[in-house]
């Protein structure tokens, strides 16, 4: 049974969540910044380069599914600590190997650790957060955005022929820091996967909950848009007449807004009345729609404004993450929902940029693709509206016949349970 944490343990928990969240993106985005140098250094083919870029999405999908069973066996803290050790091995060795296939294998090790933490960290926060759950989720989502923003900057620090090696090796020190924190955390928490209750054995599968399905779809659609924007937005802007410098700045606007959204979204969800909460994803989808339409019709006149609207729309990501603990009571259900929504969501996200690339090959221009993306925001808003409605996944699993009932006020916010 999980006991109430002491003051020192609470501080330790904040530090643990901070370092874990920071490491969720740095090791991935730092590679993208030096990918051309990696290709040249290893003489890699386009196919091998494509494998490197595809590893995160595929690994998130595969090992995200395996994370919850692993946590049942080792505990939440134990599973994450083990994944972090595996990831650290990859981070420390990857830059110094002599062939591309070893580099690809070690990249896989790096992302395995990230995939496990991706899924289990919301459940860990739900289990150990107590009255600090909202604050811990705020740390999680905001610091994740910081890691995404600063990760590529290491490429600017290290120059020379082997500068790329140091640019990705530097993040091994961040990986070491989280291992040094999470191994003692595992020793303190031991097997901290929530125990079975009288109702957990009779619950339905997670996918039988309509709310869980809509949260999964919401997470997937917002992730798909995010990956498309990260991969294609600069080219879309440049091809539309925006300078390369401004196109890069446009992407930075999205990154900054992502950090801001990480701070405000968990608190917003916790403090917004449940019957108003479903309006937020609709508003965010309208902002994203405005951004796509603006780039389509007036790309050069106000490119920064359209990127701002896209960045506001991208707050769907911290909202989707925060909905996972907000729409569950039992930490076991939180873990199951996270293990269901995130792997499927990242699989959709991995397909998004590939589909856009294929469509660009067919159309040869961006207006038809922007029209499709704009239409997709309508679906995003509708799915997000249903995902954020006042429903609790636990109730739908416990009583399928009452799946349409409103949740009780006591369990409808992030701070519950």
PDB file of C-alpha atoms in Angstrom, residues 14-315:
ATOM      1  CA  UNK A  14       9.621  16.835  -7.787  1.00  0.00           C
ATOM      2  CA  UNK A  15      13.301  16.428  -8.641  1.00  0.00           C
ATOM      3  CA  UNK A  16      12.703  12.934 -10.004  1.00  0.00           C
ATOM      4  CA  UNK A  17       9.844  14.052 -12.250  1.00  0.00           C
ATOM      5  CA  UNK A  18      11.858  17.054 -13.426  1.00  0.00           C
ATOM      6  CA  UNK A  19      14.891  15.058 -14.571  1.00  0.00           C
ATOM      7  CA  UNK A  20      12.745  12.305 -16.085  1.00  0.00           C
ATOM      8  CA  UNK A  21      10.670  14.786 -18.090  1.00  0.00           C
ATOM      9  CA  UNK A  22      13.771  16.636 -19.289  1.00  0.00           C
ATOM     10  CA  UNK A  23      15.246  13.404 -20.654  1.00  0.00           C
ATOM     11  CA  UNK A  24      12.109  12.410 -22.583  1.00  0.00           C
ATOM     12  CA  UNK A  25      13.038  14.419 -25.696  1.00  0.00           C
ATOM     13  CA  UNK A  26      16.656  15.658 -25.599  1.00  0.00           C
ATOM     14  CA  UNK A  27      18.218  12.394 -26.792  1.00  0.00           C
ATOM     15  CA  UNK A  28      15.814  12.278 -29.749  1.00  0.00           C
ATOM     16  CA  UNK A  29      15.706  15.856 -31.003  1.00  0.00           C
ATOM     17  CA  UNK A  30      19.483  16.276 -30.649  1.00  0.00           C
ATOM     18  CA  UNK A  31      20.001  13.589 -33.298  1.00  0.00           C
ATOM     19  CA  UNK A  32      17.794  15.377 -35.810  1.00  0.00           C
ATOM     20  CA  UNK A  33      19.964  18.485 -35.544  1.00  0.00           C
ATOM     21  CA  UNK A  34      23.105  16.568 -36.636  1.00  0.00           C
ATOM     22  CA  UNK A  35      21.524  13.899 -38.836  1.00  0.00           C
ATOM     23  CA  UNK A  36      23.322  15.093 -41.974  1.00  0.00           C
ATOM     24  CA  UNK A  37      26.689  14.809 -40.185  1.00  0.00           C
ATOM     25  CA  UNK A  38      25.805  11.305 -38.987  1.00  0.00           C
ATOM     26  CA  UNK A  39      24.914  10.230 -42.527  1.00  0.00           C
ATOM     27  CA  UNK A  40      28.224  11.546 -43.861  1.00  0.00           C
ATOM     28  CA  UNK A  41      30.291  10.062 -41.015  1.00  0.00           C
ATOM     29  CA  UNK A  42      28.892   6.556 -41.506  1.00  0.00           C
ATOM     30  CA  UNK A  43      28.263   6.765 -45.240  1.00  0.00           C
ATOM     31  CA  UNK A  44      24.665   5.858 -44.450  1.00  0.00           C
ATOM     32  CA  UNK A  45      22.019   5.313 -47.099  1.00  0.00           C
ATOM     33  CA  UNK A  46      18.706   7.163 -47.224  1.00  0.00           C
ATOM     34  CA  UNK A  47      17.021   3.997 -45.985  1.00  0.00           C
ATOM     35  CA  UNK A  48      19.304   3.805 -42.945  1.00  0.00           C
ATOM     36  CA  UNK A  49      18.719   7.494 -42.231  1.00  0.00           C
ATOM     37  CA  UNK A  50      14.999   6.850 -42.488  1.00  0.00           C
ATOM     38  CA  UNK A  51      15.301   4.041 -39.940  1.00  0.00           C
ATOM     39  CA  UNK A  52      16.981   6.424 -37.488  1.00  0.00           C
ATOM     40  CA  UNK A  53      14.142   8.924 -37.796  1.00  0.00           C
ATOM     41  CA  UNK A  54      11.477   6.190 -37.582  1.00  0.00           C
ATOM     42  CA  UNK A  55      12.880   4.529 -34.440  1.00  0.00           C
ATOM     43  CA  UNK A  56      11.246   6.887 -31.893  1.00  0.00           C
ATOM     44  CA  UNK A  57       7.686   6.476 -33.149  1.00  0.00           C
ATOM     45  CA  UNK A  58       7.954   2.727 -33.643  1.00  0.00           C
ATOM     46  CA  UNK A  59       9.696   2.140 -30.312  1.00  0.00           C
ATOM     47  CA  UNK A  60       7.185   4.305 -28.470  1.00  0.00           C
ATOM     48  CA  UNK A  61       4.423   2.146 -29.944  1.00  0.00           C
ATOM     49  CA  UNK A  62       6.029  -1.246 -29.217  1.00  0.00           C
ATOM     50  CA  UNK A  63       7.631  -0.684 -25.824  1.00  0.00           C
ATOM     51  CA  UNK A  64       4.875   1.652 -24.693  1.00  0.00           C
ATOM     52  CA  UNK A  65       2.577  -1.370 -24.796  1.00  0.00           C
ATOM     53  CA  UNK A  66       5.124  -3.430 -22.829  1.00  0.00           C
ATOM     54  CA  UNK A  67       5.618  -0.757 -20.161  1.00  0.00           C
ATOM     55  CA  UNK A  68       2.541  -1.564 -18.057  1.00  0.00           C
ATOM     56  CA  UNK A  69       3.192  -5.349 -17.833  1.00  0.00           C
ATOM     57  CA  UNK A  70       6.799  -4.541 -16.929  1.00  0.00           C
ATOM     58  CA  UNK A  71       5.576  -2.184 -14.196  1.00  0.00           C
ATOM     59  CA  UNK A  72       3.280  -4.877 -12.802  1.00  0.00           C
ATOM     60  CA  UNK A  73       6.347  -7.103 -12.434  1.00  0.00           C
ATOM     61  CA  UNK A  74       8.935  -4.572 -11.221  1.00  0.00           C
ATOM     62  CA  UNK A  75       6.835  -1.696  -9.912  1.00  0.00           C
ATOM     63  CA  UNK A  76       6.445   1.720 -11.523  1.00  0.00           C
ATOM     64  CA  UNK A  77       9.713   3.099 -10.134  1.00  0.00           C
ATOM     65  CA  UNK A  78      11.602  -0.108 -10.890  1.00  0.00           C
ATOM     66  CA  UNK A  79      10.428  -0.281 -14.497  1.00  0.00           C
ATOM     67  CA  UNK A  80      11.331   3.349 -15.136  1.00  0.00           C
ATOM     68  CA  UNK A  81      14.717   3.057 -13.411  1.00  0.00           C
ATOM     69  CA  UNK A  82      15.530  -0.043 -15.461  1.00  0.00           C
ATOM     70  CA  UNK A  83      14.554   1.727 -18.667  1.00  0.00           C
ATOM     71  CA  UNK A  84      16.713   4.689 -17.713  1.00  0.00           C
ATOM     72  CA  UNK A  85      19.752   2.449 -17.173  1.00  0.00           C
ATOM     73  CA  UNK A  86      19.194   0.867 -20.595  1.00  0.00           C
ATOM     74  CA  UNK A  87      18.857   4.320 -22.126  1.00  0.00           C
ATOM     75  CA  UNK A  88      22.032   5.554 -20.431  1.00  0.00           C
ATOM     76  CA  UNK A  89      24.018   2.697 -21.967  1.00  0.00           C
ATOM     77  CA  UNK A  90      22.784   3.751 -25.387  1.00  0.00           C
ATOM     78  CA  UNK A  91      23.492   7.433 -24.749  1.00  0.00           C
ATOM     79  CA  UNK A  92      27.038   6.803 -23.520  1.00  0.00           C
ATOM     80  CA  UNK A  93      28.131   4.328 -26.206  1.00  0.00           C
ATOM     81  CA  UNK A  94      26.171   5.456 -29.293  1.00  0.00           C
ATOM     82  CA  UNK A  95      28.352   8.411 -30.346  1.00  0.00           C
ATOM     83  CA  UNK A  96      31.559   6.375 -30.431  1.00  0.00           C
ATOM     84  CA  UNK A  97      30.615   3.307 -32.496  1.00  0.00           C
ATOM     85  CA  UNK A  98      32.130   2.772 -35.917  1.00  0.00           C
ATOM     86  CA  UNK A  99      29.228   1.561 -38.036  1.00  0.00           C
ATOM     87  CA  UNK A 100      25.699   2.700 -38.756  1.00  0.00           C
ATOM     88  CA  UNK A 101      23.937  -0.489 -37.634  1.00  0.00           C
ATOM     89  CA  UNK A 102      25.521  -0.297 -34.176  1.00  0.00           C
ATOM     90  CA  UNK A 103      24.420   3.335 -34.030  1.00  0.00           C
ATOM     91  CA  UNK A 104      20.871   2.321 -34.968  1.00  0.00           C
ATOM     92  CA  UNK A 105      20.824  -0.468 -32.356  1.00  0.00           C
ATOM     93  CA  UNK A 106      22.031   1.836 -29.589  1.00  0.00           C
ATOM     94  CA  UNK A 107      19.533   4.492 -30.639  1.00  0.00           C
ATOM     95  CA  UNK A 108      16.904   1.819 -30.081  1.00  0.00           C
ATOM     96  CA  UNK A 109      18.203   1.284 -26.529  1.00  0.00           C
ATOM     97  CA  UNK A 110      18.007   5.016 -25.870  1.00  0.00           C
ATOM     98  CA  UNK A 111      14.411   5.212 -27.027  1.00  0.00           C
ATOM     99  CA  UNK A 112      13.340   2.071 -25.116  1.00  0.00           C
ATOM    100  CA  UNK A 113      14.077   3.848 -21.850  1.00  0.00           C
ATOM    101  CA  UNK A 114      12.226   6.941 -23.038  1.00  0.00           C
ATOM    102  CA  UNK A 115       9.218   4.896 -24.177  1.00  0.00           C
ATOM    103  CA  UNK A 116       8.843   3.243 -20.764  1.00  0.00           C
ATOM    104  CA  UNK A 117       9.010   6.571 -18.927  1.00  0.00           C
ATOM    105  CA  UNK A 118       6.617   8.161 -21.438  1.00  0.00           C
ATOM    106  CA  UNK A 119       3.888   5.732 -20.470  1.00  0.00           C
ATOM    107  CA  UNK A 120       4.569   5.208 -16.769  1.00  0.00           C
ATOM    108  CA  UNK A 121       5.378   8.725 -15.573  1.00  0.00           C
ATOM    109  CA  UNK A 122       1.713   9.915 -15.558  1.00  0.00           C
ATOM    110  CA  UNK A 123       0.761   6.801 -13.566  1.00  0.00           C
ATOM    111  CA  UNK A 124       3.696   7.364 -11.201  1.00  0.00           C
ATOM    112  CA  UNK A 125       2.529  10.940 -10.615  1.00  0.00           C
ATOM    113  CA  UNK A 126      -1.024   9.718  -9.999  1.00  0.00           C
ATOM    114  CA  UNK A 127       0.239   7.109  -7.514  1.00  0.00           C
ATOM    115  CA  UNK A 128       2.681   9.238  -5.539  1.00  0.00           C
ATOM    116  CA  UNK A 129       1.554  12.813  -6.198  1.00  0.00           C
ATOM    117  CA  UNK A 130      -1.245  13.092  -3.656  1.00  0.00           C
ATOM    118  CA  UNK A 131      -2.115  16.754  -3.176  1.00  0.00           C
ATOM    119  CA  UNK A 132       0.848  17.660  -5.409  1.00  0.00           C
ATOM    120  CA  UNK A 133      -0.463  15.800  -8.454  1.00  0.00           C
ATOM    121  CA  UNK A 134      -1.320  18.967 -10.397  1.00  0.00           C
ATOM    122  CA  UNK A 135       2.037  20.556  -9.556  1.00  0.00           C
ATOM    123  CA  UNK A 136       3.915  17.417 -10.599  1.00  0.00           C
ATOM    124  CA  UNK A 137       1.988  17.233 -13.874  1.00  0.00           C
ATOM    125  CA  UNK A 138       2.861  20.883 -14.463  1.00  0.00           C
ATOM    126  CA  UNK A 139       6.545  20.112 -13.918  1.00  0.00           C
ATOM    127  CA  UNK A 140       6.232  17.119 -16.220  1.00  0.00           C
ATOM    128  CA  UNK A 141       4.586  18.835 -19.192  1.00  0.00           C
ATOM    129  CA  UNK A 142       6.529  22.098 -18.974  1.00  0.00           C
ATOM    130  CA  UNK A 143       9.983  20.565 -18.525  1.00  0.00           C
ATOM    131  CA  UNK A 144       9.243  18.131 -21.352  1.00  0.00           C
ATOM    132  CA  UNK A 145       8.760  21.204 -23.548  1.00  0.00           C
ATOM    133  CA  UNK A 146      12.038  22.671 -22.308  1.00  0.00           C
ATOM    134  CA  UNK A 147      13.864  19.472 -23.234  1.00  0.00           C
ATOM    135  CA  UNK A 148      12.346  19.516 -26.707  1.00  0.00           C
ATOM    136  CA  UNK A 149      13.513  23.101 -27.199  1.00  0.00           C
ATOM    137  CA  UNK A 150      17.073  22.884 -25.858  1.00  0.00           C
ATOM    138  CA  UNK A 151      17.897  19.425 -27.233  1.00  0.00           C
ATOM    139  CA  UNK A 152      18.924  20.585 -30.719  1.00  0.00           C
ATOM    140  CA  UNK A 153      20.994  23.470 -29.311  1.00  0.00           C
ATOM    141  CA  UNK A 154      23.897  21.162 -28.453  1.00  0.00           C
ATOM    142  CA  UNK A 155      24.654  21.055 -32.186  1.00  0.00           C
ATOM    143  CA  UNK A 156      25.503  24.765 -32.019  1.00  0.00           C
ATOM    144  CA  UNK A 157      28.026  24.262 -29.219  1.00  0.00           C
ATOM    145  CA  UNK A 158      30.265  21.601 -30.735  1.00  0.00           C
ATOM    146  CA  UNK A 159      31.936  22.136 -34.097  1.00  0.00           C
ATOM    147  CA  UNK A 160      34.465  20.265 -36.184  1.00  0.00           C
ATOM    148  CA  UNK A 161      34.388  16.918 -37.921  1.00  0.00           C
ATOM    149  CA  UNK A 162      33.398  14.980 -34.795  1.00  0.00           C
ATOM    150  CA  UNK A 163      31.301  17.725 -33.256  1.00  0.00           C
ATOM    151  CA  UNK A 164      28.142  15.705 -33.846  1.00  0.00           C
ATOM    152  CA  UNK A 165      29.452  12.970 -31.545  1.00  0.00           C
ATOM    153  CA  UNK A 166      29.811  15.380 -28.637  1.00  0.00           C
ATOM    154  CA  UNK A 167      26.505  17.061 -29.499  1.00  0.00           C
ATOM    155  CA  UNK A 168      24.622  13.832 -28.778  1.00  0.00           C
ATOM    156  CA  UNK A 169      27.003  12.512 -26.085  1.00  0.00           C
ATOM    157  CA  UNK A 170      26.481  15.569 -23.872  1.00  0.00           C
ATOM    158  CA  UNK A 171      22.964  14.362 -23.077  1.00  0.00           C
ATOM    159  CA  UNK A 172      24.395  11.220 -21.476  1.00  0.00           C
ATOM    160  CA  UNK A 173      25.175  13.398 -18.450  1.00  0.00           C
ATOM    161  CA  UNK A 174      21.481  14.255 -18.141  1.00  0.00           C
ATOM    162  CA  UNK A 175      20.750  10.545 -18.486  1.00  0.00           C
ATOM    163  CA  UNK A 176      23.254   9.775 -15.732  1.00  0.00           C
ATOM    164  CA  UNK A 177      21.599  12.339 -13.463  1.00  0.00           C
ATOM    165  CA  UNK A 178      18.209  10.674 -13.784  1.00  0.00           C
ATOM    166  CA  UNK A 179      19.682   7.218 -13.135  1.00  0.00           C
ATOM    167  CA  UNK A 180      21.366   8.508  -9.965  1.00  0.00           C
ATOM    168  CA  UNK A 181      18.005   9.839  -8.794  1.00  0.00           C
ATOM    169  CA  UNK A 182      15.699   7.040  -9.911  1.00  0.00           C
ATOM    170  CA  UNK A 183      17.728   4.091  -8.600  1.00  0.00           C
ATOM    171  CA  UNK A 184      17.404   5.431  -5.026  1.00  0.00           C
ATOM    172  CA  UNK A 185      13.754   6.212  -5.779  1.00  0.00           C
ATOM    173  CA  UNK A 186      13.259   2.555  -6.694  1.00  0.00           C
ATOM    174  CA  UNK A 187      14.966   1.530  -3.444  1.00  0.00           C
ATOM    175  CA  UNK A 188      12.575   3.758  -1.477  1.00  0.00           C
ATOM    176  CA  UNK A 189       9.355   2.915  -3.326  1.00  0.00           C
ATOM    177  CA  UNK A 190      10.192  -0.737  -4.058  1.00  0.00           C
ATOM    178  CA  UNK A 191       7.257  -2.475  -5.775  1.00  0.00           C
ATOM    179  CA  UNK A 192       4.933   0.515  -6.109  1.00  0.00           C
ATOM    180  CA  UNK A 193       2.527  -0.701  -8.773  1.00  0.00           C
ATOM    181  CA  UNK A 194      -0.918  -0.127  -7.211  1.00  0.00           C
ATOM    182  CA  UNK A 195      -2.413  -3.209  -5.579  1.00  0.00           C
ATOM    183  CA  UNK A 196      -5.502  -4.977  -6.843  1.00  0.00           C
ATOM    184  CA  UNK A 197      -8.809  -3.863  -5.358  1.00  0.00           C
ATOM    185  CA  UNK A 198     -12.159  -5.593  -5.172  1.00  0.00           C
ATOM    186  CA  UNK A 199     -13.230  -4.023  -8.466  1.00  0.00           C
ATOM    187  CA  UNK A 200     -10.091  -4.185 -10.587  1.00  0.00           C
ATOM    188  CA  UNK A 201     -10.467  -7.876 -11.295  1.00  0.00           C
ATOM    189  CA  UNK A 202     -13.934  -7.386 -12.781  1.00  0.00           C
ATOM    190  CA  UNK A 203     -13.168  -4.337 -14.902  1.00  0.00           C
ATOM    191  CA  UNK A 204     -13.425  -4.438 -18.658  1.00  0.00           C
ATOM    192  CA  UNK A 205     -10.508  -3.955 -20.996  1.00  0.00           C
ATOM    193  CA  UNK A 206      -9.314  -0.372 -21.329  1.00  0.00           C
ATOM    194  CA  UNK A 207     -10.508  -0.120 -24.933  1.00  0.00           C
ATOM    195  CA  UNK A 208     -14.088  -0.833 -23.848  1.00  0.00           C
ATOM    196  CA  UNK A 209     -14.190   2.634 -22.278  1.00  0.00           C
ATOM    197  CA  UNK A 210     -15.459   5.228 -24.788  1.00  0.00           C
ATOM    198  CA  UNK A 211     -13.590   7.975 -22.955  1.00  0.00           C
ATOM    199  CA  UNK A 212     -10.328   6.006 -23.143  1.00  0.00           C
ATOM    200  CA  UNK A 213     -10.809   5.531 -26.888  1.00  0.00           C
ATOM    201  CA  UNK A 214     -11.443   9.239 -27.441  1.00  0.00           C
ATOM    202  CA  UNK A 215      -8.436  10.217 -25.319  1.00  0.00           C
ATOM    203  CA  UNK A 216      -6.343   7.839 -27.437  1.00  0.00           C
ATOM    204  CA  UNK A 217      -7.683   9.396 -30.657  1.00  0.00           C
ATOM    205  CA  UNK A 218      -7.170  12.911 -29.306  1.00  0.00           C
ATOM    206  CA  UNK A 219      -3.604  12.097 -28.294  1.00  0.00           C
ATOM    207  CA  UNK A 220      -2.935  10.502 -31.686  1.00  0.00           C
ATOM    208  CA  UNK A 221      -4.373  13.324 -33.784  1.00  0.00           C
ATOM    209  CA  UNK A 222      -2.589  16.066 -31.849  1.00  0.00           C
ATOM    210  CA  UNK A 223       0.686  14.094 -31.988  1.00  0.00           C
ATOM    211  CA  UNK A 224       0.268  13.636 -35.731  1.00  0.00           C
ATOM    212  CA  UNK A 225      -0.157  17.389 -36.206  1.00  0.00           C
ATOM    213  CA  UNK A 226       2.827  18.084 -33.954  1.00  0.00           C
ATOM    214  CA  UNK A 227       5.115  15.733 -35.882  1.00  0.00           C
ATOM    215  CA  UNK A 228       3.927  17.151 -39.204  1.00  0.00           C
ATOM    216  CA  UNK A 229       4.641  20.679 -38.013  1.00  0.00           C
ATOM    217  CA  UNK A 230       8.074  19.768 -36.627  1.00  0.00           C
ATOM    218  CA  UNK A 231       9.046  17.975 -39.823  1.00  0.00           C
ATOM    219  CA  UNK A 232       7.397  20.046 -42.544  1.00  0.00           C
ATOM    220  CA  UNK A 233       6.461  23.525 -41.282  1.00  0.00           C
ATOM    221  CA  UNK A 234       9.770  25.227 -42.208  1.00  0.00           C
ATOM    222  CA  UNK A 235       9.615  23.835 -45.750  1.00  0.00           C
ATOM    223  CA  UNK A 236       5.946  24.783 -46.106  1.00  0.00           C
ATOM    224  CA  UNK A 237       6.758  28.347 -45.062  1.00  0.00           C
ATOM    225  CA  UNK A 238       9.850  28.608 -47.263  1.00  0.00           C
ATOM    226  CA  UNK A 239       8.025  27.233 -50.301  1.00  0.00           C
ATOM    227  CA  UNK A 240       5.264  29.773 -49.596  1.00  0.00           C
ATOM    228  CA  UNK A 241       7.712  32.694 -49.777  1.00  0.00           C
ATOM    229  CA  UNK A 242       8.886  33.066 -46.174  1.00  0.00           C
ATOM    230  CA  UNK A 243      12.651  33.400 -45.618  1.00  0.00           C
ATOM    231  CA  UNK A 244      14.518  30.439 -44.169  1.00  0.00           C
ATOM    232  CA  UNK A 245      15.424  32.459 -41.071  1.00  0.00           C
ATOM    233  CA  UNK A 246      11.820  33.390 -40.408  1.00  0.00           C
ATOM    234  CA  UNK A 247      10.729  29.801 -41.065  1.00  0.00           C
ATOM    235  CA  UNK A 248      13.128  28.616 -38.359  1.00  0.00           C
ATOM    236  CA  UNK A 249      11.863  31.346 -36.053  1.00  0.00           C
ATOM    237  CA  UNK A 250       8.316  30.162 -36.730  1.00  0.00           C
ATOM    238  CA  UNK A 251       9.219  26.712 -35.463  1.00  0.00           C
ATOM    239  CA  UNK A 252      10.805  28.294 -32.390  1.00  0.00           C
ATOM    240  CA  UNK A 253       7.519  30.101 -31.680  1.00  0.00           C
ATOM    241  CA  UNK A 254       5.819  26.710 -31.491  1.00  0.00           C
ATOM    242  CA  UNK A 255       8.499  25.473 -29.084  1.00  0.00           C
ATOM    243  CA  UNK A 256       8.167  28.442 -26.730  1.00  0.00           C
ATOM    244  CA  UNK A 257       4.379  28.159 -26.659  1.00  0.00           C
ATOM    245  CA  UNK A 258       4.769  24.452 -25.891  1.00  0.00           C
ATOM    246  CA  UNK A 259       6.733  25.327 -22.758  1.00  0.00           C
ATOM    247  CA  UNK A 260       4.146  27.908 -21.718  1.00  0.00           C
ATOM    248  CA  UNK A 261       1.351  25.417 -22.341  1.00  0.00           C
ATOM    249  CA  UNK A 262       3.089  22.855 -20.181  1.00  0.00           C
ATOM    250  CA  UNK A 263       2.901  25.273 -17.264  1.00  0.00           C
ATOM    251  CA  UNK A 264      -0.703  26.355 -17.673  1.00  0.00           C
ATOM    252  CA  UNK A 265      -2.608  23.347 -19.015  1.00  0.00           C
ATOM    253  CA  UNK A 266      -2.571  20.973 -15.985  1.00  0.00           C
ATOM    254  CA  UNK A 267      -3.631  23.831 -13.703  1.00  0.00           C
ATOM    255  CA  UNK A 268      -6.294  24.924 -16.184  1.00  0.00           C
ATOM    256  CA  UNK A 269      -7.750  21.412 -16.301  1.00  0.00           C
ATOM    257  CA  UNK A 270      -7.732  21.153 -12.508  1.00  0.00           C
ATOM    258  CA  UNK A 271      -9.478  24.498 -11.999  1.00  0.00           C
ATOM    259  CA  UNK A 272     -11.934  24.504 -14.903  1.00  0.00           C
ATOM    260  CA  UNK A 273     -15.446  23.327 -14.162  1.00  0.00           C
ATOM    261  CA  UNK A 274     -16.033  19.982 -15.824  1.00  0.00           C
ATOM    262  CA  UNK A 275     -18.884  21.163 -18.022  1.00  0.00           C
ATOM    263  CA  UNK A 276     -16.630  23.923 -19.428  1.00  0.00           C
ATOM    264  CA  UNK A 277     -13.528  21.780 -19.895  1.00  0.00           C
ATOM    265  CA  UNK A 278     -14.679  20.225 -23.178  1.00  0.00           C
ATOM    266  CA  UNK A 279     -14.702  23.671 -24.786  1.00  0.00           C
ATOM    267  CA  UNK A 280     -10.929  24.026 -24.462  1.00  0.00           C
ATOM    268  CA  UNK A 281      -9.908  21.465 -27.140  1.00  0.00           C
ATOM    269  CA  UNK A 282     -12.488  23.012 -29.484  1.00  0.00           C
ATOM    270  CA  UNK A 283     -10.880  26.427 -28.971  1.00  0.00           C
ATOM    271  CA  UNK A 284      -7.403  24.959 -29.516  1.00  0.00           C
ATOM    272  CA  UNK A 285      -8.545  23.213 -32.701  1.00  0.00           C
ATOM    273  CA  UNK A 286      -9.979  26.506 -34.009  1.00  0.00           C
ATOM    274  CA  UNK A 287      -6.604  28.161 -33.360  1.00  0.00           C
ATOM    275  CA  UNK A 288      -4.834  25.404 -35.285  1.00  0.00           C
ATOM    276  CA  UNK A 289      -7.363  25.742 -38.112  1.00  0.00           C
ATOM    277  CA  UNK A 290      -6.680  29.497 -38.239  1.00  0.00           C
ATOM    278  CA  UNK A 291      -2.945  28.837 -38.477  1.00  0.00           C
ATOM    279  CA  UNK A 292      -3.273  26.427 -41.390  1.00  0.00           C
ATOM    280  CA  UNK A 293      -5.688  28.703 -43.268  1.00  0.00           C
ATOM    281  CA  UNK A 294      -3.455  31.725 -42.683  1.00  0.00           C
ATOM    282  CA  UNK A 295      -0.401  29.956 -44.115  1.00  0.00           C
ATOM    283  CA  UNK A 296      -2.530  28.820 -47.056  1.00  0.00           C
ATOM    284  CA  UNK A 297      -3.952  32.216 -48.028  1.00  0.00           C
ATOM    285  CA  UNK A 298      -1.636  34.871 -46.505  1.00  0.00           C
ATOM    286  CA  UNK A 299       1.691  33.143 -45.790  1.00  0.00           C
ATOM    287  CA  UNK A 300       4.110  36.062 -46.127  1.00  0.00           C
ATOM    288  CA  UNK A 301       1.957  38.856 -44.707  1.00  0.00           C
ATOM    289  CA  UNK A 302       1.737  37.517 -41.142  1.00  0.00           C
ATOM    290  CA  UNK A 303       3.715  34.259 -40.941  1.00  0.00           C
ATOM    291  CA  UNK A 304       4.499  34.873 -37.266  1.00  0.00           C
ATOM    292  CA  UNK A 305       0.793  35.210 -36.441  1.00  0.00           C
ATOM    293  CA  UNK A 306      -0.075  31.926 -38.159  1.00  0.00           C
ATOM    294  CA  UNK A 307       2.764  30.179 -36.319  1.00  0.00           C
ATOM    295  CA  UNK A 308       1.435  31.671 -33.083  1.00  0.00           C
ATOM    296  CA  UNK A 309      -2.015  30.209 -33.784  1.00  0.00           C
ATOM    297  CA  UNK A 310      -0.459  26.829 -34.600  1.00  0.00           C
ATOM    298  CA  UNK A 311       1.492  27.024 -31.346  1.00  0.00           C
ATOM    299  CA  UNK A 312      -1.644  27.748 -29.335  1.00  0.00           C
ATOM    300  CA  UNK A 313      -3.368  24.857 -31.096  1.00  0.00           C
ATOM    301  CA  UNK A 314      -0.432  22.640 -30.162  1.00  0.00           C
ATOM    302  CA  UNK A 315      -1.415  23.027 -26.498  1.00  0.00           C
TER     303      UNK A 315
END
